[in-house]
Short mmCIF file of C-alpha atoms and ligand atoms in Angstrom, two decimals:
data_model
loop_
_atom_site.label_atom_id
_atom_site.label_comp_id
_atom_site.label_asym_id
_atom_site.label_seq_id
_atom_site.Cartn_x
_atom_site.Cartn_y
_atom_site.Cartn_z
CA MET A 23 87.11 239.74 -4.22
CA THR A 24 84.94 239.82 -7.28
CA ASP A 25 81.26 240.51 -6.70
CA ILE A 26 78.70 237.95 -7.71
CA LYS A 27 76.72 239.25 -10.74
CA ASN A 28 72.93 239.00 -11.17
CA GLU A 29 73.08 237.21 -14.48
CA TYR A 30 75.44 234.59 -16.05
CA PRO A 31 75.48 232.69 -19.39
CA LEU A 32 76.05 229.56 -17.28
CA VAL A 33 75.29 228.65 -13.67
CA ILE A 34 76.63 225.51 -12.29
CA ILE A 35 74.75 224.06 -9.34
CA GLY A 36 77.14 221.82 -7.32
CA ALA A 37 80.76 222.38 -6.24
CA GLY A 38 82.01 218.76 -6.41
CA PRO A 39 84.44 217.52 -9.16
CA ALA A 40 81.72 217.64 -11.86
CA GLY A 41 80.85 221.21 -11.16
CA LEU A 42 84.44 222.40 -10.51
CA THR A 43 85.80 220.81 -13.69
CA ALA A 44 82.93 222.10 -15.71
CA SER A 45 83.71 225.58 -14.48
CA ILE A 46 87.38 225.31 -15.35
CA TYR A 47 86.47 224.19 -18.93
CA ALA A 48 83.77 226.82 -19.35
CA SER A 49 86.15 229.57 -18.22
CA ARG A 50 88.66 228.47 -20.83
CA TYR A 51 85.84 228.68 -23.39
CA LYS A 52 85.37 232.25 -22.06
CA ILE A 53 81.88 231.51 -20.81
CA GLU A 54 81.25 233.62 -17.74
CA ASN A 55 80.10 231.14 -15.10
CA LEU A 56 79.19 230.86 -11.51
CA ILE A 57 79.28 227.85 -9.25
CA ILE A 58 76.70 227.68 -6.44
CA GLY A 59 77.43 224.94 -4.07
CA GLN A 60 76.56 224.04 -0.54
CA ALA A 61 79.85 222.14 0.31
CA VAL A 62 82.95 222.66 -1.85
CA GLY A 63 84.37 219.36 -2.97
CA GLY A 64 81.14 217.44 -2.46
CA LEU A 65 81.68 213.85 -1.46
CA VAL A 66 85.43 214.18 -2.35
CA PHE A 67 85.88 216.24 0.76
CA GLU A 68 84.87 213.16 2.78
CA ALA A 69 87.38 210.86 1.16
CA HIS A 70 90.21 210.02 3.49
CA LYS A 71 92.61 208.78 0.91
CA ILE A 72 92.28 208.92 -2.93
CA CYS A 73 94.79 206.67 -4.81
CA ASN A 74 92.99 206.32 -8.17
CA PHE A 75 92.94 209.85 -9.62
CA SER A 76 95.49 210.21 -12.36
CA SER A 77 98.36 212.65 -11.41
CA GLU A 78 97.84 211.82 -7.60
CA LYS A 79 99.51 208.73 -6.24
CA GLU A 80 97.90 209.42 -2.78
CA ILE A 81 96.06 212.48 -1.80
CA THR A 82 93.43 213.27 0.88
CA GLY A 83 90.00 214.45 -0.30
CA ARG A 84 90.58 217.88 1.41
CA GLU A 85 93.77 218.36 -0.42
CA LEU A 86 92.31 217.42 -3.84
CA THR A 87 89.28 219.68 -3.08
CA LYS A 88 91.57 222.67 -2.38
CA LYS A 89 93.46 222.04 -5.70
CA MET A 90 90.29 221.87 -7.70
CA GLN A 91 88.77 224.90 -6.04
CA ASP A 92 91.86 227.00 -6.40
CA HIS A 93 92.00 226.04 -10.15
CA ALA A 94 88.28 226.90 -10.68
CA GLU A 95 88.41 230.21 -8.72
CA LEU A 96 91.54 231.27 -10.54
CA LEU A 97 89.57 231.43 -13.78
CA SER A 98 86.13 232.57 -12.63
CA ASP A 99 84.12 234.24 -9.93
CA PRO A 100 84.32 232.84 -6.35
CA ILE A 101 82.05 229.94 -5.58
CA LEU A 102 78.79 231.10 -4.02
CA MET A 103 78.37 228.96 -0.93
CA ASP A 104 74.62 228.63 -0.75
CA LYS A 105 71.87 226.22 -1.47
CA VAL A 106 69.73 226.47 -4.55
CA VAL A 107 66.11 226.08 -3.35
CA HIS A 108 64.13 226.81 -6.52
CA ILE A 109 64.62 227.27 -10.21
CA ASN A 110 62.06 228.80 -12.45
CA ARG A 111 62.16 228.78 -16.23
CA GLU A 112 61.90 232.27 -17.59
CA ALA A 113 61.64 233.66 -21.18
CA ASN A 114 65.41 233.72 -21.81
CA GLY A 115 66.70 231.14 -19.32
CA PHE A 116 66.21 230.43 -15.66
CA LYS A 117 65.82 232.35 -12.40
CA ILE A 118 67.69 230.56 -9.50
CA SER A 119 66.76 231.33 -5.89
CA THR A 120 68.96 230.38 -3.00
CA GLU A 121 68.45 229.73 0.64
CA PHE A 122 70.19 232.96 1.62
CA GLY A 123 67.86 234.98 -0.63
CA LYS A 124 69.96 235.51 -3.78
CA GLU A 125 68.20 235.61 -7.13
CA ILE A 126 70.46 234.85 -10.21
CA LEU A 127 69.44 234.63 -13.86
CA ALA A 128 71.14 232.05 -16.01
CA LYS A 129 70.91 231.38 -19.80
CA THR A 130 72.12 227.81 -19.27
CA LEU A 131 72.17 225.51 -16.22
CA LEU A 132 74.40 222.59 -15.31
CA LEU A 133 72.99 220.35 -12.57
CA ALA A 134 76.00 218.78 -10.80
CA VAL A 135 74.31 218.17 -7.48
CA GLY A 136 75.64 214.64 -6.91
CA THR A 137 74.12 212.20 -4.37
CA GLU A 138 73.53 211.96 -0.64
CA HIS A 139 74.21 209.18 1.89
CA ARG A 140 71.70 206.43 2.02
CA LYS A 141 70.40 205.97 5.53
CA LEU A 142 69.63 202.66 7.46
CA ASN A 143 66.10 203.90 8.05
CA LEU A 144 66.09 202.33 11.56
CA PRO A 145 64.26 203.80 14.48
CA ASP A 146 66.58 206.09 16.55
CA GLU A 147 69.02 206.61 13.64
CA ASN A 148 68.38 210.39 13.79
CA LYS A 149 68.45 210.41 17.51
CA PHE A 150 71.99 208.98 17.57
CA LEU A 151 73.26 211.10 14.76
CA GLY A 152 76.43 212.73 16.03
CA LYS A 153 76.05 210.62 19.19
CA GLY A 154 77.62 207.48 17.81
CA ILE A 155 76.19 207.40 14.29
CA SER A 156 78.11 209.00 11.39
CA TYR A 157 78.03 208.97 7.64
CA CYS A 158 81.61 210.29 7.34
CA ALA A 159 84.62 208.44 8.65
CA THR A 160 87.01 211.12 7.47
CA CYS A 161 85.12 213.81 9.48
CA ASP A 162 84.44 211.80 12.71
CA ALA A 163 87.07 209.01 13.07
CA MET A 164 89.14 211.15 15.48
CA PHE A 165 86.42 210.87 18.18
CA TYR A 166 86.95 207.14 18.36
CA GLN A 167 90.67 206.88 19.51
CA ASP A 168 91.00 203.37 21.20
CA LYS A 169 87.24 202.75 20.90
CA THR A 170 85.26 199.93 19.18
CA VAL A 171 83.45 200.95 16.12
CA ALA A 172 81.44 199.24 13.30
CA VAL A 173 81.24 200.11 9.65
CA ILE A 174 78.26 198.94 7.54
CA GLY A 175 78.79 198.29 3.83
CA GLY A 176 80.81 196.30 1.33
CA SER A 177 81.87 198.89 -1.16
CA ASP A 178 85.09 201.01 -1.53
CA SER A 179 83.71 203.79 0.70
CA ALA A 180 83.09 201.20 3.49
CA HIS A 181 86.55 199.68 2.99
CA THR A 182 88.37 203.09 3.14
CA ALA A 183 86.33 203.99 6.24
CA SER A 184 87.28 200.77 8.00
CA LEU A 185 91.02 201.17 7.06
CA TYR A 186 91.05 204.74 8.17
CA LEU A 187 89.24 203.82 11.47
CA SER A 188 91.72 201.05 12.13
CA GLU A 189 94.38 203.70 12.45
CA MET A 190 92.93 204.96 15.58
CA ALA A 191 90.13 202.71 16.88
CA LYS A 192 90.82 199.67 19.12
CA HIS A 193 88.71 197.38 16.98
CA VAL A 194 86.65 197.74 13.83
CA TYR A 195 83.80 195.51 12.77
CA GLN A 196 82.87 195.70 9.13
CA ILE A 197 79.28 194.36 8.67
CA TYR A 198 78.05 193.43 5.25
CA ARG A 199 74.88 191.82 4.13
CA ARG A 200 76.46 189.65 1.35
CA ASN A 201 79.11 186.91 1.51
CA LYS A 202 81.82 188.59 -0.57
CA MET A 203 83.14 192.20 -0.59
CA ARG A 204 82.65 194.44 -3.67
CA GLY A 205 84.91 197.24 -4.83
CA GLU A 206 88.57 197.64 -5.80
CA THR A 207 90.72 194.58 -5.23
CA ALA A 208 93.52 196.75 -3.87
CA TRP A 209 91.31 197.93 -0.97
CA VAL A 210 89.78 194.46 -0.27
CA GLU A 211 93.30 192.93 0.05
CA GLN A 212 94.31 195.59 2.57
CA LEU A 213 91.15 195.05 4.48
CA LEU A 214 91.47 191.38 4.71
CA LYS A 215 95.11 191.69 5.92
CA ASN A 216 94.25 194.18 8.61
CA LYS A 217 94.37 192.57 12.06
CA LYS A 218 92.09 195.27 13.67
CA ILE A 219 89.29 194.76 11.24
CA GLU A 220 86.84 191.90 11.84
CA ILE A 221 84.54 191.22 8.82
CA VAL A 222 81.03 190.10 9.58
CA TYR A 223 79.49 188.66 6.42
CA ASN A 224 75.82 187.83 5.64
CA THR A 225 74.63 190.21 8.35
CA GLN A 226 72.31 193.14 8.80
CA VAL A 227 72.03 195.72 11.56
CA ILE A 228 68.47 195.57 12.66
CA GLU A 229 68.39 197.68 15.86
CA LEU A 230 70.26 200.52 17.42
CA GLU A 231 70.29 200.86 21.29
CA GLY A 232 71.61 203.22 23.82
CA LYS A 233 70.38 205.80 26.37
CA ASP A 234 71.87 209.19 25.51
CA LYS A 235 74.26 207.81 22.86
CA LEU A 236 74.68 204.73 20.81
CA GLU A 237 75.91 201.76 22.97
CA LYS A 238 75.10 198.60 21.12
CA ILE A 239 73.77 197.24 17.82
CA ILE A 240 71.67 194.15 17.20
CA LEU A 241 72.83 192.07 14.26
CA ASP A 242 70.85 189.49 12.31
CA ASN A 243 72.34 186.68 10.30
CA PRO A 244 69.86 184.42 8.48
CA HIS A 245 71.87 181.30 9.32
CA ASN A 246 73.04 182.06 12.87
CA GLY A 247 70.23 184.24 14.20
CA GLN A 248 70.62 187.52 16.20
CA LYS A 249 73.37 188.83 18.37
CA GLU A 250 74.34 192.13 19.93
CA ILE A 251 77.63 193.86 19.89
CA MET A 252 78.75 196.81 21.99
CA VAL A 253 80.10 199.71 19.92
CA ASP A 254 81.00 203.34 20.60
CA GLY A 255 80.47 204.35 16.98
CA LEU A 256 78.68 203.14 13.81
CA PHE A 257 79.71 204.38 10.35
CA VAL A 258 77.02 203.97 7.79
CA GLU A 259 78.52 203.48 4.23
CA ILE A 260 75.70 201.81 2.38
CA GLY A 261 75.72 203.85 -0.75
CA THR A 262 74.18 207.06 -1.93
CA ILE A 263 70.95 208.23 -3.51
CA PRO A 264 70.60 210.92 -6.25
CA ARG A 265 69.45 214.54 -5.22
CA THR A 266 66.53 215.02 -7.58
CA ASN A 267 64.38 217.87 -6.21
CA LEU A 268 65.71 220.47 -8.69
CA ALA A 269 65.55 218.17 -11.60
CA LYS A 270 61.91 217.26 -10.75
CA GLU A 271 60.98 220.89 -10.41
CA LEU A 272 62.35 221.51 -13.92
CA SER A 273 60.68 218.36 -15.46
CA VAL A 274 64.04 216.83 -16.22
CA ASP A 275 63.76 213.16 -17.18
CA LEU A 276 65.01 210.59 -14.65
CA ASN A 277 65.65 206.92 -14.94
CA GLY A 278 63.97 204.17 -12.70
CA PHE A 279 66.58 204.70 -10.04
CA GLU A 280 66.11 208.57 -10.18
CA TYR A 281 69.31 209.42 -11.94
CA ILE A 282 69.19 212.19 -14.62
CA LYS A 283 68.94 210.80 -18.10
CA VAL A 284 71.56 212.48 -20.22
CA GLU A 285 72.78 212.24 -23.77
CA THR A 286 76.47 211.59 -24.63
CA ASP A 287 76.97 215.39 -24.49
CA GLN A 288 75.42 215.53 -21.09
CA SER A 289 72.36 217.43 -22.26
CA THR A 290 68.99 216.58 -20.67
CA ASN A 291 65.52 216.41 -22.20
CA GLN A 292 65.05 220.05 -21.20
CA LYS A 293 66.45 222.80 -23.47
CA GLY A 294 69.17 224.81 -21.69
CA ILE A 295 69.80 222.19 -18.99
CA TRP A 296 72.72 219.83 -18.80
CA ALA A 297 73.75 217.47 -15.95
CA ALA A 298 77.00 215.94 -14.94
CA GLY A 299 78.66 213.74 -12.33
CA ASP A 300 77.17 211.16 -9.90
CA ILE A 301 73.68 212.44 -10.54
CA THR A 302 73.54 211.19 -14.14
CA THR A 303 73.08 207.88 -16.04
CA ASN A 304 76.39 208.30 -17.93
CA SER A 305 79.89 206.85 -17.39
CA ASN A 306 78.43 203.39 -17.16
CA GLY A 307 77.38 203.98 -13.55
CA LEU A 308 80.98 204.33 -12.45
CA ARG A 309 80.49 207.11 -9.92
CA GLN A 310 84.03 208.38 -9.35
CA ILE A 311 85.98 211.63 -9.19
CA ILE A 312 87.58 211.11 -12.68
CA THR A 313 84.18 210.29 -14.35
CA ALA A 314 82.32 213.12 -12.60
CA SER A 315 85.14 215.50 -13.84
CA SER A 316 85.03 214.14 -17.27
CA GLU A 317 81.22 214.59 -17.54
CA GLY A 318 81.66 218.19 -16.29
CA ALA A 319 84.21 218.77 -19.13
CA VAL A 320 81.97 217.24 -21.72
CA ALA A 321 78.97 219.39 -20.51
CA ALA A 322 81.03 222.60 -20.69
CA GLU A 323 81.97 221.91 -24.28
CA SER A 324 78.40 221.16 -25.26
CA ILE A 325 77.15 224.36 -23.42
CA PHE A 326 79.75 226.33 -25.33
CA LYS A 327 78.49 225.00 -28.64
CA TYR A 328 74.85 225.84 -27.64
CA LEU A 329 75.65 229.41 -26.55
CA GLN A 330 77.45 229.94 -29.91
CA THR A 331 74.13 229.14 -31.62
CA LEU A 332 72.42 231.92 -29.66
CA LYS A 333 74.78 234.62 -30.86
C1 LIG B 7 83.86 208.29 1.61
C2 LIG B 7 84.05 208.40 0.12
C3 LIG B 7 85.21 208.09 -0.49
C4 LIG B 7 85.37 208.22 -1.89
N1 LIG B 7 86.56 207.86 -2.48
C5 LIG B 7 86.77 208.02 -3.82
C6 LIG B 7 88.02 207.68 -4.35
O1 LIG B 7 88.97 207.36 -3.66
N2 LIG B 7 88.14 207.85 -5.71
C7 LIG B 7 87.10 208.33 -6.49
O2 LIG B 7 87.34 208.46 -7.72
N3 LIG B 7 85.85 208.49 -5.92
C8 LIG B 7 85.77 208.44 -4.65
N4 LIG B 7 84.44 208.68 -4.06
C9 LIG B 7 83.39 209.07 -5.06
C10 LIG B 7 83.47 210.51 -5.47
O3 LIG B 7 83.61 211.30 -4.25
C11 LIG B 7 82.17 210.95 -6.19
O4 LIG B 7 82.13 210.10 -7.30
C12 LIG B 7 82.27 212.40 -6.69
O5 LIG B 7 82.49 213.24 -5.60
C13 LIG B 7 81.03 212.84 -7.43
O6 LIG B 7 81.21 214.25 -7.84
P1 LIG B 7 79.96 215.13 -8.20
O7 LIG B 7 80.55 216.41 -8.49
O8 LIG B 7 79.12 214.41 -9.20
O9 LIG B 7 79.11 215.08 -6.86
P2 LIG B 7 79.40 215.48 -5.36
O10 LIG B 7 80.88 215.25 -5.07
O11 LIG B 7 78.48 214.72 -4.56
O12 LIG B 7 79.14 217.04 -5.26
C14 LIG B 7 77.77 217.57 -5.30
C15 LIG B 7 77.82 219.04 -5.04
O13 LIG B 7 76.51 219.58 -5.18
C16 LIG B 7 76.25 220.38 -4.13
N5 LIG B 7 74.81 220.58 -3.96
C17 LIG B 7 73.82 219.57 -3.88
N6 LIG B 7 72.65 220.12 -3.84
C18 LIG B 7 72.77 221.39 -3.89
C19 LIG B 7 71.90 222.50 -3.99
N7 LIG B 7 70.50 222.35 -3.82
N8 LIG B 7 72.34 223.75 -4.09
C20 LIG B 7 73.76 224.00 -4.11
N9 LIG B 7 74.53 222.95 -4.07
C21 LIG B 7 74.17 221.71 -3.97
C22 LIG B 7 76.93 219.80 -2.92
O14 LIG B 7 77.11 220.69 -1.81
C23 LIG B 7 78.34 219.41 -3.68
O15 LIG B 7 79.10 220.59 -3.72
C24 LIG B 7 84.24 208.58 -2.66
C25 LIG B 7 83.05 208.90 -2.10
C26 LIG B 7 82.88 208.83 -0.73
C27 LIG B 7 81.61 209.14 -0.10
#
């Protein structure tokens, strides 16, 4: 196995599709690069079934992650599985410090750190985490064989979570605060046809109850009032929020929703720093594997041009 070096022309932070694709492109431009990522695949790893990535009619997130990782690592150093905790600007680039105590120098940086799950922010949400509450159906559905579960949300990730859970759970409630589902029509059609899934529109979960684990949830509908339902599991799929701590530390400009502002070549307002994937304002806000990958490719090409100017 190749040793990780102390210095690289390019360090990519994030091992999701944006970071992995950027690395593949950078390697083919012969830019020595290192990916530092906490979780290889990022959110892709959590996707149960992916049916909209060109070349793959149907693939699990784990399989697609493996393919992308193998491709990236074939061309460059192995991914450093670690968390970046600080980045300091130095005279000729950046000093990156990780949770496990590594210090790596980089001439250029690509921030591809993606987003994290939005929480309900209800009392006891943390107490029931892993005891009935989950943010990842692909990871935890197997614990709910023949049980009753609820999914909160109305987007594609909520739809795919409900459909996957319906393969093993006895009954699935999908609770959504609006009166019409969002997302891909193909998923919505499957959802509405599925006999095990009961859609509860115009409703919010306002309370979580249970002794040692989640046992019931209290629902509120502005027209019909409150009611409680007994559930063994609750899957929260209400969107994601950008991870901004590193961008803020580096004074990278963010928009009003805290996504990193980027130019069409994925560069940020800070010299030597690019951003790609779900964390950015590009791709018209379509936060998907293909758009994250495409932004990673564009960033790599732009970084290549920049590094040429330093020669
Ligand atoms: C359940 C679910 C199903 C989905 N299904 C589909 C689908 O079918 N089709 C589709 O196109 N899209 C789908 N998506 C969306 C898709 O997964 C995202 O758009 C895509 O993963 C974004 O890629 P990214 O590389 O920008 O970020 P992410 O995939 O979020 O990756 C971010 C990376 O950054 C790393 N990271 C973060 N902070 C640090 C740090 N401080 N130090 C080191 N590493 C760090 C993470 O560990 C991770 O490796 C789905 C998402 C979910 C949640």
